Short mmCIF file of C-alpha atoms and ligand atoms in Angstrom, two decimals:
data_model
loop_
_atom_site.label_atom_id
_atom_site.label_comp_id
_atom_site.label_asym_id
_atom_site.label_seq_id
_atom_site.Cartn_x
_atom_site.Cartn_y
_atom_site.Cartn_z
CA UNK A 1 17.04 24.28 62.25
CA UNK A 2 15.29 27.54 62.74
CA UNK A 3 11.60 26.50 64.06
CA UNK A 4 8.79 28.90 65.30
CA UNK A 5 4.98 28.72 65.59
CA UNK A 6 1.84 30.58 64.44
CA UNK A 7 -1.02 29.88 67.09
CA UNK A 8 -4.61 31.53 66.52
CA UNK A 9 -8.12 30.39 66.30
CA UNK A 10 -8.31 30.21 62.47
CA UNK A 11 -11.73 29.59 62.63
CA UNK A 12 -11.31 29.95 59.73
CA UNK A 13 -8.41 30.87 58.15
CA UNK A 14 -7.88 34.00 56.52
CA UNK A 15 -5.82 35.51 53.75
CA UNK A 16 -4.86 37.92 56.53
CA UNK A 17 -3.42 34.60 58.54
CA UNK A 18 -1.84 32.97 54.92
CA UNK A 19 -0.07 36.55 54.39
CA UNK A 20 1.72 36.00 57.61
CA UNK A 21 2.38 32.19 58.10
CA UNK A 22 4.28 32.87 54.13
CA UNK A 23 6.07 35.34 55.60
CA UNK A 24 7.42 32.95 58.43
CA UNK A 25 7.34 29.97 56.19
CA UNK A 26 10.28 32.38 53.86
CA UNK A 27 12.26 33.76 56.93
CA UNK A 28 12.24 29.96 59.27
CA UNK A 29 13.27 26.49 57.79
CA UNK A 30 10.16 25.26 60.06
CA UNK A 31 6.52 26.84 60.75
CA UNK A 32 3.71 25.19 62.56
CA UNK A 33 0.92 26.43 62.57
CA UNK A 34 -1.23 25.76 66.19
CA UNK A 35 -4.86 25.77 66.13
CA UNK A 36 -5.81 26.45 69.69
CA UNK A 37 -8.50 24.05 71.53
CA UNK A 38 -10.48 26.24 73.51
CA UNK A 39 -13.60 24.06 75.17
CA UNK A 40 -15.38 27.11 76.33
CA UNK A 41 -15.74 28.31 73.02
CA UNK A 42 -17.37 26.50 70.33
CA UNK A 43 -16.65 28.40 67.14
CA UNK A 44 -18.32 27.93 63.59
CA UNK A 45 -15.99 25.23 62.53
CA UNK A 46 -14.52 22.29 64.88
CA UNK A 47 -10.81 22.28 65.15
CA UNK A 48 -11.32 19.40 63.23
CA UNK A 49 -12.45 21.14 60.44
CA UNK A 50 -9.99 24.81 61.02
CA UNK A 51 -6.68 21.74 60.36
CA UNK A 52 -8.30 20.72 57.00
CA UNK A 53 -8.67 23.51 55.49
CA UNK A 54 -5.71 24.84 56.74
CA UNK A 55 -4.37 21.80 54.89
CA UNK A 56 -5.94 22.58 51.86
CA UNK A 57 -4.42 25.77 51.69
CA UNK A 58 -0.98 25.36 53.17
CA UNK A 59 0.23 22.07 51.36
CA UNK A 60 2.52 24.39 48.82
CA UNK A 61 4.62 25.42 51.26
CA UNK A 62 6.77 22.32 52.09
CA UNK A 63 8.18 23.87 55.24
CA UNK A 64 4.40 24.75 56.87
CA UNK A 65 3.33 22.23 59.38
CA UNK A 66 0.27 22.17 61.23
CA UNK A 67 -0.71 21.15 65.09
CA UNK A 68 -3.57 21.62 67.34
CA UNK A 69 -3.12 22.30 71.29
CA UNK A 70 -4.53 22.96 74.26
CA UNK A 71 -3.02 24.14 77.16
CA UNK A 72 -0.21 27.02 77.11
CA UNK A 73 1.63 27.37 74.34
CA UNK A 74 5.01 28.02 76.27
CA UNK A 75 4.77 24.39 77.36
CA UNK A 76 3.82 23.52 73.66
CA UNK A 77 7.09 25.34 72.15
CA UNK A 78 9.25 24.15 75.06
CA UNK A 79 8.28 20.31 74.89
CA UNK A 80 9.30 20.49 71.09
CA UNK A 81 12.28 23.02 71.53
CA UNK A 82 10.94 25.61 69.60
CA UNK A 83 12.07 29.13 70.21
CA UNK A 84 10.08 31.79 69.25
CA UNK A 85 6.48 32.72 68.38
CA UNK A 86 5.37 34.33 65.36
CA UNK A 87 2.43 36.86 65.62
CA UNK A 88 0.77 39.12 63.15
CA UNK A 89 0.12 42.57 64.33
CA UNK A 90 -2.82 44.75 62.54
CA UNK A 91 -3.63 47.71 64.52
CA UNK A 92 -2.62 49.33 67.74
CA UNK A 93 -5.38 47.88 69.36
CA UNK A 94 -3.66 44.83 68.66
CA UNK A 95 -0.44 45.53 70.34
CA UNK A 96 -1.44 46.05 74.16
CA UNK A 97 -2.59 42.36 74.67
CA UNK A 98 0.09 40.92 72.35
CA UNK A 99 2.71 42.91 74.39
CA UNK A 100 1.40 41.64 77.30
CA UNK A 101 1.23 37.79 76.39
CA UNK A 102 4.86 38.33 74.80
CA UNK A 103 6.59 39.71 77.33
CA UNK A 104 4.60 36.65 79.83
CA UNK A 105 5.68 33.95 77.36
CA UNK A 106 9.29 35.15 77.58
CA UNK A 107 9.23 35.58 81.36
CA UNK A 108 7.24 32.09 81.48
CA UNK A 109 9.57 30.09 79.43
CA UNK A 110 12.11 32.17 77.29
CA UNK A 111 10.46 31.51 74.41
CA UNK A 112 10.24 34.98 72.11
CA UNK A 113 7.53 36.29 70.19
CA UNK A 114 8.53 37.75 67.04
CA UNK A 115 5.84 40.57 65.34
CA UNK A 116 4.60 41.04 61.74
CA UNK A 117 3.34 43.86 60.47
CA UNK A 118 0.20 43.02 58.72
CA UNK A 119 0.05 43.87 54.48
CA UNK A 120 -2.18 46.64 54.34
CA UNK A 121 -4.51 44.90 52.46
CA UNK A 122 -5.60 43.01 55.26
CA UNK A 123 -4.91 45.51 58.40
CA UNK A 124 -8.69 45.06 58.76
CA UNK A 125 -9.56 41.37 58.55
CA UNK A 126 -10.64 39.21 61.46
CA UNK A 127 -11.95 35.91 61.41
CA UNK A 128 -14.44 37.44 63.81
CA UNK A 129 -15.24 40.09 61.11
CA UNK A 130 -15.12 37.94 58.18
CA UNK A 131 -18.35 35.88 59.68
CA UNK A 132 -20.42 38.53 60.66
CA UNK A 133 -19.52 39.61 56.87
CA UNK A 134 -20.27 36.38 55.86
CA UNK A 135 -23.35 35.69 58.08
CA UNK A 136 -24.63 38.65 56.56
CA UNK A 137 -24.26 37.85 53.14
CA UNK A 138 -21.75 39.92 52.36
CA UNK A 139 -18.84 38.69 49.69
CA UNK A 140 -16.10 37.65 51.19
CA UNK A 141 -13.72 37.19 48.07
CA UNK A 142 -10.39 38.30 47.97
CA UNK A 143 -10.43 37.62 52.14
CA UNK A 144 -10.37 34.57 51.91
CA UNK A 145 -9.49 31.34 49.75
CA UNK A 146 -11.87 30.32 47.59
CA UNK A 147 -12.51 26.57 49.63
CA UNK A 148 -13.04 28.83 52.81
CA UNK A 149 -15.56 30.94 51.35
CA UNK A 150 -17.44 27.76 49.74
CA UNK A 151 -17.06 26.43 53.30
CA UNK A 152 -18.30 29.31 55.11
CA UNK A 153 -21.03 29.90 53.07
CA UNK A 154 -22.40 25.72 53.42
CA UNK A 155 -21.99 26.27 57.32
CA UNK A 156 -24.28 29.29 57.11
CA UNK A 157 -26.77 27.51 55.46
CA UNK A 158 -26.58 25.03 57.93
CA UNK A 159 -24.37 22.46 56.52
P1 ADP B 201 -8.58 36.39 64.44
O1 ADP B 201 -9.79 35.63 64.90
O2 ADP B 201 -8.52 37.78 65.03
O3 ADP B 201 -8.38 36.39 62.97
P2 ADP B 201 -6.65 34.36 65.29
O4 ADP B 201 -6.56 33.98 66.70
O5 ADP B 201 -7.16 33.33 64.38
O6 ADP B 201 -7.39 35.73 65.19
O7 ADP B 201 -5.23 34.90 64.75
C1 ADP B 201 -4.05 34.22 64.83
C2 ADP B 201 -2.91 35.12 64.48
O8 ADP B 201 -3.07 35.66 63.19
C3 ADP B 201 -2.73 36.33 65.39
O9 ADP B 201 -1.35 36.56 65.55
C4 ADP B 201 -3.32 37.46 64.64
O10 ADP B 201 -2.75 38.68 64.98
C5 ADP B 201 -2.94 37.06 63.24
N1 ADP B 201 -3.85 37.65 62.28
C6 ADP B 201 -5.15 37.44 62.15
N2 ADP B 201 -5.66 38.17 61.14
C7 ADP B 201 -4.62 38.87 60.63
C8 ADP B 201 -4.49 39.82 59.58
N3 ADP B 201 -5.53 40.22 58.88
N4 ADP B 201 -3.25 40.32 59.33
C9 ADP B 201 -2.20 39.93 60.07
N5 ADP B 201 -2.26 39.04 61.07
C10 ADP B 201 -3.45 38.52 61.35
#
């Protein structure tokens, strides 16, 4: 069985992460997707929170699983003998670090990182981006799903 992950934040999840997890999810027989734990960072939504919505939007693709971790992800992929990462890849100032933390993971562990392009439509979306947007008022259709954007706008208004 071909397996591979798709770590990020998500907070939250973007069409720009559903376009590539799809992509996986029709290329690998497994995907998980990893919501990283990072204490020193709070974000908008608890990882709690990132995994259900993730579920909400995922649960059509019977071959998408999802996972939270902290720690390296090397020792993540390793301890479940999965082989390679899956990344999206947006813009060139993308590709430095990525190349970087590939070529580390592979020296670390063996494991591989594989690269999608991003689709065009969303070479410019960041979760980052997406809540300053958001924060802002801005509309955030089309970027997102429609339960994310309901989501993100409660949270902004303090729910
Ligand atoms: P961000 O906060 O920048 O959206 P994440 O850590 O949640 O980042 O991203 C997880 C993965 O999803 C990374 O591989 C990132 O490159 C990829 N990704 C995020 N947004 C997009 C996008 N718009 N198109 C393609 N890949 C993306």
């Amino acid at each position: 069985m071909r397996k591979v992950v798709c770590p990020g934040s998500f907070d939250p999840v973007t069409n720009g992460h559903l376009d590539i997890v799809g992509r996986a999810a029709a290329l690998f027989d497994e995907v998980t997707i990893v919501v990283a734990i990072n204490q020193s960072k709070a974000g908008l939504f608890s990882v709690e929170e990132r995994l259900e919505l993730l579920a909400e939007v995922t649960h059509h693709w019977a071959n998408v699983r999802l996972d939270s971790f902290e720690g390296l992800l090397v020792d993540y992929c390793r301890d479940r003998g999965i082989p390679a990462i899956v990344k999206g890849l947006r813009a060139v100032s993308d590709f430095d670090y990525e190349l970087q933390m590939a070529q580390m993971n592979r020296q670390l562990a063996g494991v591989e990182t594989l690269f999608v392009p991003t689709s065009a439509t969303y070479s410019y979306l960041s979760s980052s981006l997406l809540k300053e947007v958001a924060a802002h008022g801005g509309d955030v259709a089309g970027l997102v799903p429609d339960v994310v954007a309901l989501r993100l706008r409660e949270r902004l208004a303090g729910g």
